[in-house]
Amino acid sequence: MDDKYANAREHFFAAIRTLAASADAIQTRLIDANVNILHVTIDEFDGDRELKIKFAKILDLLAIDQDDMEAVAVETAAHMTDFEAVKVADLICDFYYELT
């Protein structure tokens, strides 16, 4: 397997496992998945503009552009509607698929 995005694959897989392996509300699962996503940096996708843009979109939807990224991501996910949270969860799954 290609080691190019090994760190991102590892953390996105953990995020997907968190999204899928709980009976909690989708917002709670998304909050828990954020912990893994925040271990990935946008610089990991230098050289692949498309992945960089898709990752930035996920970060933007989680409103992760503040000083305290984790707190903002938790606050944003906590106030999402079910539809919005599912949309972000779908993007996370799609992004992981592109990494594999």
mmCIF file with all atom_site columns, C-alpha atoms in Angstrom:
data_model
loop_
_atom_site.group_PDB
_atom_site.id
_atom_site.type_symbol
_atom_site.label_atom_id
_atom_site.label_alt_id
_atom_site.label_comp_id
_atom_site.label_asym_id
_atom_site.label_entity_id
_atom_site.label_seq_id
_atom_site.pdbx_PDB_ins_code
_atom_site.Cartn_x
_atom_site.Cartn_y
_atom_site.Cartn_z
_atom_site.occupancy
_atom_site.B_iso_or_equiv
_atom_site.pdbx_formal_charge
_atom_site.auth_seq_id
_atom_site.auth_comp_id
_atom_site.auth_asym_id
_atom_site.auth_atom_id
_atom_site.pdbx_PDB_model_num
ATOM 1   C CA . MET A 1 1   ? 0.000   0.000  0.000  1.00 0.00 ? 1   MET A CA 1
ATOM 2   C CA . ASP A 1 2   ? 1.198   3.515  -0.776 1.00 0.00 ? 2   ASP A CA 1
ATOM 3   C CA . ASP A 1 3   ? 2.636   5.346  2.243  1.00 0.00 ? 3   ASP A CA 1
ATOM 4   C CA . LYS A 1 4   ? 2.015   8.749  0.692  1.00 0.00 ? 4   LYS A CA 1
ATOM 5   C CA . TYR A 1 5   ? -1.069  9.506  2.789  1.00 0.00 ? 5   TYR A CA 1
ATOM 6   C CA . ALA A 1 6   ? -0.554  6.927  5.548  1.00 0.00 ? 6   ALA A CA 1
ATOM 7   C CA . ASN A 1 7   ? -1.149  9.392  8.397  1.00 0.00 ? 7   ASN A CA 1
ATOM 8   C CA . ALA A 1 8   ? -4.301  10.797 6.815  1.00 0.00 ? 8   ALA A CA 1
ATOM 9   C CA . ARG A 1 9   ? -5.632  7.300  6.026  1.00 0.00 ? 9   ARG A CA 1
ATOM 10  C CA . GLU A 1 10  ? -5.022  6.177  9.603  1.00 0.00 ? 10  GLU A CA 1
ATOM 11  C CA . HIS A 1 11  ? -6.844  9.125  11.142 1.00 0.00 ? 11  HIS A CA 1
ATOM 12  C CA . PHE A 1 12  ? -9.709  9.193  8.662  1.00 0.00 ? 12  PHE A CA 1
ATOM 13  C CA . PHE A 1 13  ? -10.232 5.456  9.140  1.00 0.00 ? 13  PHE A CA 1
ATOM 14  C CA . ALA A 1 14  ? -10.443 6.055  12.899 1.00 0.00 ? 14  ALA A CA 1
ATOM 15  C CA . ALA A 1 15  ? -12.903 8.897  12.265 1.00 0.00 ? 15  ALA A CA 1
ATOM 16  C CA . ILE A 1 16  ? -15.103 6.670  10.102 1.00 0.00 ? 16  ILE A CA 1
ATOM 17  C CA . ARG A 1 17  ? -14.975 3.903  12.693 1.00 0.00 ? 17  ARG A CA 1
ATOM 18  C CA . THR A 1 18  ? -16.107 6.449  15.289 1.00 0.00 ? 18  THR A CA 1
ATOM 19  C CA . LEU A 1 19  ? -18.945 7.601  13.039 1.00 0.00 ? 19  LEU A CA 1
ATOM 20  C CA . ALA A 1 20  ? -20.129 4.056  12.396 1.00 0.00 ? 20  ALA A CA 1
ATOM 21  C CA . ALA A 1 21  ? -19.607 2.318  15.723 1.00 0.00 ? 21  ALA A CA 1
ATOM 22  C CA . SER A 1 22  ? -21.887 4.285  17.986 1.00 0.00 ? 22  SER A CA 1
ATOM 23  C CA . ALA A 1 23  ? -25.570 4.603  18.679 1.00 0.00 ? 23  ALA A CA 1
ATOM 24  C CA . ASP A 1 24  ? -25.121 8.240  19.747 1.00 0.00 ? 24  ASP A CA 1
ATOM 25  C CA . ALA A 1 25  ? -26.600 11.154 17.828 1.00 0.00 ? 25  ALA A CA 1
ATOM 26  C CA . ILE A 1 26  ? -24.787 11.966 14.582 1.00 0.00 ? 26  ILE A CA 1
ATOM 27  C CA . GLN A 1 27  ? -23.585 15.259 16.068 1.00 0.00 ? 27  GLN A CA 1
ATOM 28  C CA . THR A 1 28  ? -21.950 13.430 18.981 1.00 0.00 ? 28  THR A CA 1
ATOM 29  C CA . ARG A 1 29  ? -20.317 10.949 16.628 1.00 0.00 ? 29  ARG A CA 1
ATOM 30  C CA . LEU A 1 30  ? -19.039 13.809 14.479 1.00 0.00 ? 30  LEU A CA 1
ATOM 31  C CA . ILE A 1 31  ? -17.590 15.544 17.549 1.00 0.00 ? 31  ILE A CA 1
ATOM 32  C CA . ASP A 1 32  ? -15.773 12.329 18.464 1.00 0.00 ? 32  ASP A CA 1
ATOM 33  C CA . ALA A 1 33  ? -14.542 11.890 14.889 1.00 0.00 ? 33  ALA A CA 1
ATOM 34  C CA . ASN A 1 34  ? -13.129 15.430 14.877 1.00 0.00 ? 34  ASN A CA 1
ATOM 35  C CA . VAL A 1 35  ? -10.460 14.346 17.342 1.00 0.00 ? 35  VAL A CA 1
ATOM 36  C CA . ASN A 1 36  ? -9.009  12.101 14.644 1.00 0.00 ? 36  ASN A CA 1
ATOM 37  C CA . ILE A 1 37  ? -9.464  14.524 11.765 1.00 0.00 ? 37  ILE A CA 1
ATOM 38  C CA . LEU A 1 38  ? -7.560  17.228 13.648 1.00 0.00 ? 38  LEU A CA 1
ATOM 39  C CA . HIS A 1 39  ? -4.443  15.020 13.561 1.00 0.00 ? 39  HIS A CA 1
ATOM 40  C CA . VAL A 1 40  ? -4.282  15.578 9.802  1.00 0.00 ? 40  VAL A CA 1
ATOM 41  C CA . THR A 1 41  ? -2.824  18.765 8.338  1.00 0.00 ? 41  THR A CA 1
ATOM 42  C CA . ILE A 1 42  ? -3.569  20.305 4.992  1.00 0.00 ? 42  ILE A CA 1
ATOM 43  C CA . ASP A 1 43  ? 0.164   20.258 4.205  1.00 0.00 ? 43  ASP A CA 1
ATOM 44  C CA . GLU A 1 44  ? -0.014  16.467 3.934  1.00 0.00 ? 44  GLU A CA 1
ATOM 45  C CA . PHE A 1 45  ? -1.748  16.961 0.587  1.00 0.00 ? 45  PHE A CA 1
ATOM 46  C CA . ASP A 1 46  ? 0.859   19.187 -1.040 1.00 0.00 ? 46  ASP A CA 1
ATOM 47  C CA . GLY A 1 47  ? 1.175   18.055 -4.609 1.00 0.00 ? 47  GLY A CA 1
ATOM 48  C CA . ASP A 1 48  ? -2.444  16.938 -4.879 1.00 0.00 ? 48  ASP A CA 1
ATOM 49  C CA . ARG A 1 49  ? -4.558  20.025 -5.333 1.00 0.00 ? 49  ARG A CA 1
ATOM 50  C CA . GLU A 1 50  ? -7.855  18.125 -5.512 1.00 0.00 ? 50  GLU A CA 1
ATOM 51  C CA . LEU A 1 51  ? -7.352  16.349 -2.168 1.00 0.00 ? 51  LEU A CA 1
ATOM 52  C CA . LYS A 1 52  ? -6.170  19.576 -0.599 1.00 0.00 ? 52  LYS A CA 1
ATOM 53  C CA . ILE A 1 53  ? -9.350  21.361 -1.685 1.00 0.00 ? 53  ILE A CA 1
ATOM 54  C CA . LYS A 1 54  ? -11.580 18.513 -0.505 1.00 0.00 ? 54  LYS A CA 1
ATOM 55  C CA . PHE A 1 55  ? -9.847  18.413 2.884  1.00 0.00 ? 55  PHE A CA 1
ATOM 56  C CA . ALA A 1 56  ? -10.165 22.200 3.179  1.00 0.00 ? 56  ALA A CA 1
ATOM 57  C CA . LYS A 1 57  ? -13.903 21.861 2.482  1.00 0.00 ? 57  LYS A CA 1
ATOM 58  C CA . ILE A 1 58  ? -14.275 19.394 5.357  1.00 0.00 ? 58  ILE A CA 1
ATOM 59  C CA . LEU A 1 59  ? -12.362 21.757 7.636  1.00 0.00 ? 59  LEU A CA 1
ATOM 60  C CA . ASP A 1 60  ? -14.485 24.672 6.466  1.00 0.00 ? 60  ASP A CA 1
ATOM 61  C CA . LEU A 1 61  ? -17.718 22.815 7.197  1.00 0.00 ? 61  LEU A CA 1
ATOM 62  C CA . LEU A 1 62  ? -16.409 22.077 10.667 1.00 0.00 ? 62  LEU A CA 1
ATOM 63  C CA . ALA A 1 63  ? -15.448 25.780 10.984 1.00 0.00 ? 63  ALA A CA 1
ATOM 64  C CA . ILE A 1 64  ? -11.886 24.842 11.815 1.00 0.00 ? 64  ILE A CA 1
ATOM 65  C CA . ASP A 1 65  ? -10.144 28.109 11.100 1.00 0.00 ? 65  ASP A CA 1
ATOM 66  C CA . GLN A 1 66  ? -9.870  29.491 14.596 1.00 0.00 ? 66  GLN A CA 1
ATOM 67  C CA . ASP A 1 67  ? -7.107  29.442 17.196 1.00 0.00 ? 67  ASP A CA 1
ATOM 68  C CA . ASP A 1 68  ? -8.689  26.661 19.249 1.00 0.00 ? 68  ASP A CA 1
ATOM 69  C CA . MET A 1 69  ? -9.654  24.299 16.442 1.00 0.00 ? 69  MET A CA 1
ATOM 70  C CA . GLU A 1 70  ? -10.934 21.504 18.642 1.00 0.00 ? 70  GLU A CA 1
ATOM 71  C CA . ALA A 1 71  ? -13.281 23.746 20.627 1.00 0.00 ? 71  ALA A CA 1
ATOM 72  C CA . VAL A 1 72  ? -14.664 25.355 17.471 1.00 0.00 ? 72  VAL A CA 1
ATOM 73  C CA . ALA A 1 73  ? -15.154 21.978 15.777 1.00 0.00 ? 73  ALA A CA 1
ATOM 74  C CA . VAL A 1 74  ? -17.014 20.644 18.811 1.00 0.00 ? 74  VAL A CA 1
ATOM 75  C CA . GLU A 1 75  ? -19.210 23.744 19.023 1.00 0.00 ? 75  GLU A CA 1
ATOM 76  C CA . THR A 1 76  ? -19.968 23.668 15.297 1.00 0.00 ? 76  THR A CA 1
ATOM 77  C CA . ALA A 1 77  ? -20.846 19.977 15.225 1.00 0.00 ? 77  ALA A CA 1
ATOM 78  C CA . ALA A 1 78  ? -22.987 20.288 18.326 1.00 0.00 ? 78  ALA A CA 1
ATOM 79  C CA . HIS A 1 79  ? -25.199 22.859 16.601 1.00 0.00 ? 79  HIS A CA 1
ATOM 80  C CA . MET A 1 80  ? -25.543 21.114 13.239 1.00 0.00 ? 80  MET A CA 1
ATOM 81  C CA . THR A 1 81  ? -28.848 19.743 12.117 1.00 0.00 ? 81  THR A CA 1
ATOM 82  C CA . ASP A 1 82  ? -28.977 16.017 11.428 1.00 0.00 ? 82  ASP A CA 1
ATOM 83  C CA . PHE A 1 83  ? -28.870 16.758 7.694  1.00 0.00 ? 83  PHE A CA 1
ATOM 84  C CA . GLU A 1 84  ? -25.759 18.947 8.018  1.00 0.00 ? 84  GLU A CA 1
ATOM 85  C CA . ALA A 1 85  ? -23.973 16.433 10.223 1.00 0.00 ? 85  ALA A CA 1
ATOM 86  C CA . VAL A 1 86  ? -24.757 13.577 7.828  1.00 0.00 ? 86  VAL A CA 1
ATOM 87  C CA . LYS A 1 87  ? -23.473 15.682 4.923  1.00 0.00 ? 87  LYS A CA 1
ATOM 88  C CA . VAL A 1 88  ? -20.150 16.234 6.698  1.00 0.00 ? 88  VAL A CA 1
ATOM 89  C CA . ALA A 1 89  ? -19.957 12.557 7.683  1.00 0.00 ? 89  ALA A CA 1
ATOM 90  C CA . ASP A 1 90  ? -20.518 11.600 4.020  1.00 0.00 ? 90  ASP A CA 1
ATOM 91  C CA . LEU A 1 91  ? -17.712 13.933 2.943  1.00 0.00 ? 91  LEU A CA 1
ATOM 92  C CA . ILE A 1 92  ? -15.401 12.346 5.501  1.00 0.00 ? 92  ILE A CA 1
ATOM 93  C CA . CYS A 1 93  ? -16.219 8.878  4.152  1.00 0.00 ? 93  CYS A CA 1
ATOM 94  C CA . ASP A 1 94  ? -15.781 9.990  0.539  1.00 0.00 ? 94  ASP A CA 1
ATOM 95  C CA . PHE A 1 95  ? -12.463 11.624 1.380  1.00 0.00 ? 95  PHE A CA 1
ATOM 96  C CA . TYR A 1 96  ? -11.187 8.457  3.028  1.00 0.00 ? 96  TYR A CA 1
ATOM 97  C CA . TYR A 1 97  ? -12.215 6.456  -0.046 1.00 0.00 ? 97  TYR A CA 1
ATOM 98  C CA . GLU A 1 98  ? -10.090 8.745  -2.206 1.00 0.00 ? 98  GLU A CA 1
ATOM 99  C CA . LEU A 1 99  ? -7.096  8.208  0.085  1.00 0.00 ? 99  LEU A CA 1
ATOM 100 C CA . THR A 1 100 ? -7.219  4.433  -0.314 1.00 0.00 ? 100 THR A CA 1
#
